[in-house]
Short mmCIF file of C-alpha atoms in Angstrom, two decimals:
data_model
loop_
_atom_site.label_atom_id
_atom_site.label_comp_id
_atom_site.label_asym_id
_atom_site.label_seq_id
_atom_site.Cartn_x
_atom_site.Cartn_y
_atom_site.Cartn_z
CA MET A 1 -7.36 34.15 14.44
CA LYS A 2 -7.93 36.80 11.69
CA ARG A 3 -7.52 40.48 12.30
CA ILE A 4 -10.67 41.99 13.70
CA ARG A 5 -11.81 44.69 11.16
CA VAL A 6 -13.03 47.81 12.93
CA LEU A 7 -15.13 50.90 11.69
CA ILE A 8 -14.80 54.03 14.02
CA VAL A 9 -17.86 56.50 13.85
CA ASP A 10 -17.72 59.68 15.88
CA ASP A 11 -18.56 63.29 14.91
CA ILE A 12 -15.26 64.49 16.65
CA GLY A 13 -12.12 64.07 14.69
CA ASP A 14 -9.73 64.20 17.47
CA THR A 15 -11.51 61.41 19.18
CA ARG A 16 -11.50 59.22 16.13
CA GLU A 17 -7.78 59.95 15.86
CA SER A 18 -7.34 58.86 19.44
CA ILE A 19 -9.25 55.64 19.32
CA ARG A 20 -7.19 54.77 15.98
CA ARG A 21 -4.05 55.27 17.90
CA LEU A 22 -5.19 53.11 20.80
CA LEU A 23 -5.96 50.31 18.47
CA GLU A 24 -2.85 50.53 16.50
CA PHE A 25 -0.80 48.84 19.29
CA GLU A 26 -3.29 45.81 18.84
CA ALA A 27 -1.81 43.38 16.38
CA ASP A 28 -5.14 41.40 16.05
CA ILE A 29 -7.21 44.63 15.25
CA GLU A 30 -7.20 46.47 12.19
CA VAL A 31 -9.03 49.95 11.77
CA ILE A 32 -10.43 49.85 8.11
CA GLY A 33 -12.45 53.21 8.08
CA GLU A 34 -13.59 56.22 9.90
CA ALA A 35 -16.97 58.08 9.72
CA GLY A 36 -17.80 61.50 11.03
CA SER A 37 -21.54 61.01 11.31
CA GLY A 38 -24.13 58.11 11.70
CA SER A 39 -25.33 58.36 8.06
CA GLU A 40 -21.78 58.15 6.77
CA GLY A 41 -20.99 55.31 9.08
CA LEU A 42 -24.05 53.46 7.93
CA ARG A 43 -22.92 53.93 4.32
CA LEU A 44 -19.49 52.81 4.88
CA ALA A 45 -20.38 49.76 7.03
CA GLU A 46 -22.93 48.66 4.10
CA ASN A 47 -19.78 48.81 1.77
CA LEU A 48 -16.82 47.54 4.09
CA HIS A 49 -18.87 45.13 6.23
CA PRO A 50 -16.57 45.44 9.30
CA ASP A 51 -16.63 42.97 12.20
CA ILE A 52 -17.03 45.65 14.80
CA VAL A 53 -18.50 49.22 14.53
CA LEU A 54 -17.36 51.59 17.35
CA MET A 55 -20.34 53.90 17.45
CA ASP A 56 -20.53 57.24 19.29
CA ILE A 57 -23.95 57.79 20.83
CA ASN A 58 -24.43 61.55 20.30
CA MET A 59 -23.95 62.79 16.70
CA PRO A 60 -25.84 65.80 14.98
CA ASP A 61 -27.40 64.21 11.77
CA MET A 62 -28.20 60.59 12.85
CA ASP A 63 -27.53 59.51 16.42
CA GLY A 64 -25.85 56.35 17.28
CA ILE A 65 -28.96 54.67 18.31
CA ARG A 66 -30.73 55.19 15.18
CA ALA A 67 -27.69 54.26 13.16
CA THR A 68 -27.36 50.96 15.30
CA GLU A 69 -30.95 50.05 14.72
CA LEU A 70 -30.33 50.36 10.81
CA LEU A 71 -27.12 48.51 11.01
CA ALA A 72 -28.71 45.68 12.84
CA LEU A 73 -31.03 45.28 9.84
CA ARG A 74 -28.82 46.09 6.88
CA VAL A 75 -25.63 44.60 8.04
CA PRO A 76 -26.67 42.03 10.51
CA ASP A 77 -23.09 40.31 10.63
CA THR A 78 -21.60 43.58 11.90
CA ALA A 79 -21.62 44.05 15.81
CA VAL A 80 -21.86 47.45 17.16
CA ILE A 81 -20.23 48.67 20.34
CA ILE A 82 -21.82 52.02 21.55
CA MET A 83 -19.39 54.71 22.92
CA SER A 84 -20.70 57.36 25.25
CA VAL A 85 -19.79 59.80 27.93
CA GLN A 86 -22.98 58.96 29.64
CA GLY A 87 -22.94 55.84 31.89
CA GLU A 88 -26.64 55.99 33.05
CA GLN A 89 -28.68 52.93 32.73
CA ALA A 90 -31.20 54.56 30.51
CA TYR A 91 -28.53 54.98 28.01
CA LEU A 92 -27.29 51.49 28.17
CA ARG A 93 -30.87 50.16 27.88
CA ARG A 94 -31.63 52.30 24.70
CA ALA A 95 -28.34 51.02 23.12
CA MET A 96 -29.05 47.38 23.76
CA MET A 97 -32.52 47.77 22.51
CA ALA A 98 -31.24 49.14 19.28
CA GLY A 99 -29.13 46.11 18.78
CA ALA A 100 -25.71 47.18 20.17
CA ARG A 101 -23.63 44.25 21.62
CA GLU A 102 -21.72 46.35 24.22
CA TYR A 103 -21.57 49.74 25.75
CA ILE A 104 -18.33 51.38 26.71
CA VAL A 105 -18.06 54.87 28.73
CA LYS A 106 -15.55 57.37 27.61
CA PRO A 107 -12.95 58.04 28.56
CA PHE A 108 -11.40 54.37 28.31
CA THR A 109 -8.01 53.09 28.27
CA GLY A 110 -6.50 51.19 25.17
CA ASP A 111 -6.65 47.99 27.28
CA GLU A 112 -10.30 48.38 28.01
CA LEU A 113 -11.07 49.19 24.49
CA ALA A 114 -9.26 46.39 22.85
CA SER A 115 -10.50 43.82 25.35
CA THR A 116 -14.16 44.98 24.66
CA VAL A 117 -13.57 44.68 21.01
CA VAL A 118 -12.01 41.20 21.05
CA LYS A 119 -14.71 40.00 23.61
CA VAL A 120 -17.67 41.07 21.39
CA PHE A 121 -15.98 39.52 18.26
CA GLU A 122 -15.31 36.11 19.98
CA ILE A 123 -18.97 36.14 21.21
CA GLU A 124 -20.19 36.80 17.74
CA ASN A 125 -17.92 34.06 16.23
CA ARG A 126 -19.26 31.53 18.77
CA LYS A 127 -22.83 32.45 17.81
CA ARG A 128 -22.08 31.86 14.20
CA GLU A 129 -20.29 28.63 14.83
CA ALA A 130 -23.15 27.33 16.86
CA LEU A 131 -25.52 28.23 14.06
CA GLY A 132 -23.33 26.48 11.72
CA GLU A 133 -22.23 29.79 9.76
CA LYS A 134 -18.82 30.59 8.45
CA THR A 135 -16.72 32.95 10.51
CA GLU A 136 -15.33 34.57 7.46
CA ILE A 137 -18.25 36.88 6.33
CA PRO A 138 -18.73 37.19 2.73
CA LEU A 139 -19.53 40.57 1.27
CA VAL A 140 -23.22 41.00 0.65
CA THR A 141 -24.31 42.22 -2.79
CA GLU A 142 -27.41 43.85 -3.66
CA LYS A 143 -28.15 41.98 -7.11
CA GLY A 144 -31.43 40.84 -5.72
CA ARG A 145 -32.91 44.33 -5.37
CA MET A 146 -34.87 45.86 -8.14
CA GLY A 147 -36.39 48.94 -6.75
CA GLN A 148 -39.87 50.38 -7.66
CA ILE A 149 -39.98 53.84 -9.07
CA ILE A 150 -42.88 55.85 -7.69
CA SER A 151 -43.39 59.27 -9.16
CA PHE A 152 -45.26 61.92 -7.54
CA PHE A 153 -47.03 64.37 -9.79
CA SER A 154 -49.59 67.22 -9.49
CA THR A 155 -51.13 69.71 -11.74
CA LYS A 156 -50.17 72.85 -9.62
CA GLY A 157 -48.12 73.64 -6.59
CA GLY A 158 -49.43 73.90 -3.14
CA VAL A 159 -51.48 70.80 -3.20
CA GLY A 160 -49.04 68.89 -0.98
CA LYS A 161 -47.05 66.72 -3.41
CA THR A 162 -43.69 67.29 -1.65
CA THR A 163 -45.37 66.89 1.69
CA LEU A 164 -46.74 63.49 0.82
CA ALA A 165 -43.42 62.29 -1.10
CA THR A 166 -41.30 63.18 1.80
CA ASN A 167 -43.60 61.52 4.55
CA LEU A 168 -44.10 58.35 2.46
CA ALA A 169 -40.55 57.92 2.13
CA VAL A 170 -40.04 58.29 5.74
CA GLU A 171 -42.78 55.84 6.57
CA LEU A 172 -41.36 53.16 4.12
CA ALA A 173 -37.98 53.46 5.85
CA ARG A 174 -39.39 53.43 9.40
CA SER A 175 -38.92 49.67 9.92
CA GLY A 176 -35.30 49.60 8.52
CA LYS A 177 -36.27 46.66 6.38
CA TYR A 178 -36.34 48.83 3.09
CA ARG A 179 -33.86 50.89 1.49
CA VAL A 180 -35.54 54.12 0.22
CA LEU A 181 -34.26 56.81 -1.96
CA LEU A 182 -35.90 60.40 -2.33
CA ILE A 183 -35.13 62.20 -5.53
CA ASP A 184 -35.92 65.82 -5.90
CA LEU A 185 -36.69 66.36 -9.64
CA ASN A 186 -38.17 69.80 -9.22
CA LEU A 187 -34.91 71.14 -10.47
CA GLN A 188 -35.57 74.79 -10.30
CA PHE A 189 -37.31 75.04 -7.10
CA GLY A 190 -37.24 71.76 -5.27
CA ASP A 191 -38.01 71.96 -1.48
CA VAL A 192 -37.35 68.32 -0.29
CA CYS A 193 -34.27 69.27 1.69
CA VAL A 194 -36.28 72.10 3.37
CA PHE A 195 -39.09 69.61 4.31
CA LEU A 196 -36.50 67.28 5.77
CA ASN A 197 -34.36 69.92 7.45
CA LEU A 198 -31.19 68.82 5.41
CA SER A 199 -28.32 71.11 4.60
CA PRO A 200 -27.07 70.01 1.29
CA LYS A 201 -23.42 70.61 0.16
CA ARG A 202 -23.79 69.06 -3.25
CA SER A 203 -26.86 68.38 -5.36
CA ILE A 204 -27.99 66.44 -8.52
CA ALA A 205 -26.58 69.42 -10.65
CA ASP A 206 -23.03 68.74 -9.08
CA LEU A 207 -23.51 64.98 -9.70
CA ALA A 208 -24.37 65.60 -13.37
CA GLN A 209 -21.24 67.59 -13.75
CA SER A 210 -19.00 65.00 -11.96
CA GLY A 211 -18.31 63.14 -15.15
CA SER A 212 -19.33 59.68 -13.67
CA LEU A 213 -22.94 58.47 -13.18
CA GLN A 214 -21.99 55.03 -11.89
CA TYR A 215 -23.74 54.06 -8.54
CA SER A 216 -20.24 54.25 -6.75
CA GLU A 217 -20.06 58.01 -7.60
CA ILE A 218 -23.74 58.58 -6.97
CA GLN A 219 -23.46 57.34 -3.25
CA SER A 220 -21.25 60.29 -2.42
CA TYR A 221 -23.92 62.74 -3.46
CA LEU A 222 -26.62 61.17 -1.45
CA LEU A 223 -27.57 62.61 1.94
CA THR A 224 -28.94 60.35 4.72
CA HIS A 225 -31.81 61.56 6.78
CA SER A 226 -32.19 60.59 10.51
CA SER A 227 -35.11 58.27 9.38
CA GLY A 228 -32.68 56.32 7.27
CA ILE A 229 -33.98 57.43 3.73
CA GLN A 230 -31.30 58.71 1.42
CA VAL A 231 -31.80 61.72 -0.65
CA LEU A 232 -30.54 63.37 -3.85
CA VAL A 233 -31.43 66.98 -3.60
CA ALA A 234 -32.32 69.42 -6.20
CA PRO A 235 -29.93 72.28 -7.35
CA THR A 236 -29.45 75.17 -4.91
CA ARG A 237 -30.12 77.67 -7.55
CA PRO A 238 -32.71 77.81 -10.44
CA GLU A 239 -30.17 78.43 -13.06
CA TYR A 240 -28.27 75.25 -12.21
CA ALA A 241 -31.22 73.17 -13.46
CA ASP A 242 -29.86 73.57 -17.13
CA LEU A 243 -26.80 71.62 -16.03
CA VAL A 244 -28.91 68.33 -15.60
CA SER A 245 -29.92 66.58 -18.97
CA VAL A 246 -32.98 64.16 -19.34
CA GLU A 247 -30.32 61.46 -20.25
CA GLN A 248 -28.39 61.93 -17.12
CA VAL A 249 -31.59 61.54 -14.92
CA GLU A 250 -32.45 58.46 -16.78
CA GLN A 251 -28.93 57.02 -16.26
CA ILE A 252 -29.10 57.94 -12.46
CA LEU A 253 -32.49 56.24 -12.17
CA GLN A 254 -31.26 53.03 -13.76
CA GLU A 255 -28.05 53.08 -11.64
CA VAL A 256 -29.93 53.26 -8.43
CA LYS A 257 -32.71 50.72 -9.02
CA PRO A 258 -30.56 47.58 -8.01
CA HIS A 259 -29.66 49.29 -4.74
CA PHE A 260 -32.85 50.47 -3.20
CA ASP A 261 -36.38 48.88 -2.59
CA PHE A 262 -38.26 52.10 -3.31
CA ILE A 263 -37.20 55.24 -5.48
CA ILE A 264 -39.59 58.13 -4.89
CA CYS A 265 -39.39 60.81 -7.37
CA ASP A 266 -40.87 64.42 -6.59
CA THR A 267 -41.43 65.89 -10.01
CA VAL A 268 -42.16 69.47 -11.06
CA SER A 269 -46.00 70.11 -11.66
CA ARG A 270 -46.05 70.27 -15.53
CA PHE A 271 -45.36 67.91 -18.37
CA GLU A 272 -41.79 68.48 -19.27
CA GLU A 273 -38.97 66.21 -20.37
CA ILE A 274 -37.55 65.19 -16.85
CA SER A 275 -40.94 64.84 -15.20
CA LEU A 276 -42.15 62.95 -18.23
CA LEU A 277 -39.09 60.54 -18.13
CA SER A 278 -39.79 59.90 -14.45
CA LEU A 279 -43.50 59.10 -15.20
CA ASP A 280 -42.23 56.80 -18.16
CA LEU A 281 -39.78 54.85 -15.90
CA ALA A 282 -42.20 54.72 -12.91
CA GLU A 283 -43.78 51.47 -11.80
CA LYS A 284 -46.37 53.70 -10.13
CA ILE A 285 -47.58 57.32 -10.32
CA PHE A 286 -49.12 58.98 -7.46
CA LEU A 287 -51.27 61.88 -8.80
CA ILE A 288 -52.18 64.35 -5.93
CA VAL A 289 -55.53 65.89 -6.15
CA GLY A 290 -56.65 69.00 -4.40
CA MET A 291 -60.33 69.63 -3.20
CA ASP A 292 -60.82 72.97 -4.94
CA VAL A 293 -62.46 73.38 -8.46
CA PRO A 294 -59.44 74.77 -10.32
CA ALA A 295 -57.30 71.78 -8.97
CA LEU A 296 -60.03 69.40 -10.07
CA LYS A 297 -60.19 71.09 -13.60
CA ASN A 298 -56.44 70.74 -14.11
CA THR A 299 -56.36 67.10 -12.70
CA LYS A 300 -59.00 66.21 -15.19
CA LEU A 301 -56.96 67.68 -18.04
CA SER A 302 -53.96 65.98 -16.49
CA LEU A 303 -55.70 62.55 -16.59
CA GLU A 304 -56.73 63.02 -20.21
CA THR A 305 -53.15 63.71 -21.14
CA MET A 306 -51.92 60.53 -19.33
CA ASP A 307 -54.60 58.54 -21.12
CA GLY A 308 -53.18 59.63 -24.28
CA LEU A 309 -49.78 58.65 -23.10
CA HIS A 310 -50.89 55.30 -21.86
CA TYR A 311 -50.07 56.05 -18.33
CA LEU A 312 -53.59 55.51 -16.72
CA ASP A 313 -52.86 51.84 -15.78
CA LYS A 314 -50.09 52.97 -13.28
CA VAL A 315 -51.99 56.10 -12.05
CA THR A 316 -53.01 56.14 -8.32
CA ALA A 317 -54.99 59.11 -7.42
CA ILE A 318 -54.42 60.67 -3.76
CA LEU A 319 -57.01 63.11 -2.39
CA ASN A 320 -55.00 65.40 -0.22
CA ARG A 321 -56.41 67.53 2.64
CA SER A 322 -59.77 65.80 2.37
CA ALA A 323 -62.50 67.52 4.50
CA ASN A 324 -66.24 67.40 4.99
CA ASP A 325 -66.56 71.28 5.22
CA LEU A 326 -65.18 72.21 1.83
CA GLY A 327 -68.40 71.86 -0.11
CA LEU A 328 -67.12 68.77 -1.95
CA GLU A 329 -67.41 65.10 -1.05
CA LEU A 330 -65.40 62.21 -2.22
CA LYS A 331 -68.18 60.96 -4.57
CA ASP A 332 -68.24 64.49 -6.10
CA VAL A 333 -64.28 64.34 -6.69
CA GLU A 334 -64.58 61.02 -8.30
CA LYS A 335 -67.46 61.72 -10.51
CA SER A 336 -65.93 65.09 -11.48
CA LEU A 337 -62.49 63.15 -12.53
CA ASP A 338 -64.31 60.07 -13.86
CA PHE A 339 -61.53 58.33 -11.82
CA LYS A 340 -61.26 56.38 -8.69
CA ILE A 341 -59.59 57.96 -5.58
CA SER A 342 -57.36 55.18 -3.98
CA PHE A 343 -56.25 57.07 -0.83
CA GLU A 344 -57.37 60.04 1.20
CA ILE A 345 -55.18 62.00 3.41
CA PRO A 346 -57.36 64.05 5.84
CA SER A 347 -56.77 67.72 6.55
CA ASP A 348 -55.08 68.33 9.84
CA GLY A 349 -53.14 71.82 9.25
CA LYS A 350 -53.07 72.71 12.95
CA ALA A 351 -51.02 69.77 13.81
CA LEU A 352 -49.07 69.29 10.56
CA LEU A 353 -48.10 72.91 9.72
CA PRO A 354 -45.73 73.24 12.79
CA ALA A 355 -44.06 70.07 11.75
CA LEU A 356 -43.70 71.21 8.34
CA ASN A 357 -42.10 74.54 9.51
CA GLN A 358 -39.75 72.64 11.67
CA GLY A 359 -38.54 70.34 8.80
CA VAL A 360 -39.87 67.25 10.48
CA PRO A 361 -41.94 64.98 8.58
CA PHE A 362 -45.61 64.69 10.28
CA VAL A 363 -45.44 60.81 10.33
CA LYS A 364 -42.74 61.06 12.99
CA GLN A 365 -43.95 64.24 14.68
CA HIS A 366 -47.66 63.22 14.73
CA PRO A 367 -47.85 59.37 13.98
CA GLN A 368 -51.34 59.16 15.63
CA SER A 369 -52.72 61.82 13.33
CA LYS A 370 -55.36 60.79 10.55
CA ALA A 371 -53.06 62.08 8.06
CA SER A 372 -50.28 59.79 9.19
CA ASP A 373 -52.69 56.88 9.18
CA GLY A 374 -53.44 57.66 5.42
CA ILE A 375 -49.71 57.59 4.66
CA ARG A 376 -49.37 54.44 6.45
CA LYS A 377 -52.03 52.88 4.28
CA MET A 378 -50.11 54.06 1.19
CA ALA A 379 -46.88 52.59 2.38
CA LEU A 380 -48.56 49.21 3.32
CA SER A 381 -50.05 49.08 -0.15
CA LEU A 382 -46.70 49.62 -1.84
CA ILE A 383 -44.83 46.99 0.42
CA ASN A 384 -47.60 44.33 -0.33
CA GLN A 385 -47.17 45.16 -4.12
CA SER A 386 -43.39 45.02 -3.72
CA ASN A 387 -43.59 41.51 -2.95
CA GLN A 388 -45.20 40.72 -6.24
CA VAL A 389 -42.95 42.94 -8.35
CA GLU A 390 -40.75 40.92 -10.88
CA GLU A 391 -37.50 42.13 -12.49
CA VAL A 392 -38.12 44.24 -15.59
CA SER A 393 -37.55 42.15 -18.69
CA SER A 394 -35.11 43.34 -21.25
CA SER A 395 -37.89 43.61 -23.83
CA SER A 396 -39.85 46.13 -21.64
CA GLN A 397 -36.72 48.39 -21.78
CA GLU A 398 -37.48 49.04 -25.40
CA CYS A 399 -40.59 51.15 -24.34
CA LYS A 400 -38.45 53.82 -22.51
CA TYR A 401 -39.09 57.25 -23.68
CA LYS A 402 -42.44 56.14 -25.22
CA GLY A 403 -44.19 58.92 -23.38
CA LEU A 404 -41.55 61.42 -24.06
CA ASN A 405 -41.47 60.77 -27.65
CA ARG A 406 -45.37 61.04 -27.84
CA LEU A 407 -45.39 64.22 -25.98
CA ARG A 408 -42.79 65.87 -28.29
CA LYS A 409 -44.91 64.76 -31.13
CA VAL A 410 -48.07 66.25 -29.65
CA PHE A 411 -46.78 69.48 -28.05
CA GLY A 412 -43.75 69.95 -30.47
CA PHE A 413 -40.85 70.10 -28.10
#
């Protein structure tokens, strides 16, 4: 029998070391890696494809239950054994519903741990044999993916662009079927990490200075949110924005496309080189519209500029914080812009503002709200369209920077 490849996921280093030592006495078990969080464990499992993941249930950034749910979908040939100090039936039931194969209560002996690992491995092997599958699991590649780039743009701050970008990303990742990357391209004052209550240690500026923009390097700069989305955050200080060039952003976007289903870019609210690059490379541009006269005036000018850059065929207008008591109706907005509004996100500040202040996406905190329903409609539209998206041909790549070059010609930068 081949050696059973095990990945240990626990946020306490001493516990990971103790488990590793217990398994070192087993000739038929090999520890191939350790992770200190659910998000790191998920990333390692996707790369290493272990036979068994020993998963602690209580971890700070992404708990073992959510990590198990995502593993069951993204690495289905890996079996998860949940470890916990709680032995109550409620915890066991949650673990099994998430997709865990076994549940072991701490503290445990080496014999208890080893026998559980072997038992789960043998059961999984018998299942594969019954289904006619090979017991040797080939590494899964992601060559079949070709992610859609969706760029969020608005003509001014405060209209809810970042709110919608973060909530859409979380909604797309909710089922666990789709890999979603959220990139904060507001390089001076990006707030994506605040909206998701993330504490970044490294940003896109650090990545740009790393010397390598291959996906293997990019991975180590991505944060994983508890929803399952991965995030590349903006620089931590405004002056660090100058460390990131438009060419580097382009390479990053090209590198991540084969590894994600959706790449969502939250851009700065003006036409400048990096935001224009993201509009150029995007399959879809979500233009966020506010329900006040200055916002409509600027949106109208923005649409005229995008028309000159030949972007209109991929622009979708989103009316955010729509309400009937603001003196404007949907038909007034569409007439003013001479452009169709595809989605409305109703105003619900009393419910959504507390969620924003807590750094919790409102699609998680208030899933039954009308605003969440609007986000779900956007997500469903993207998912339906993604099934029809074909891989970009090499000839279309010749068009990159077309908007950037035109804007340089028009505005002289």
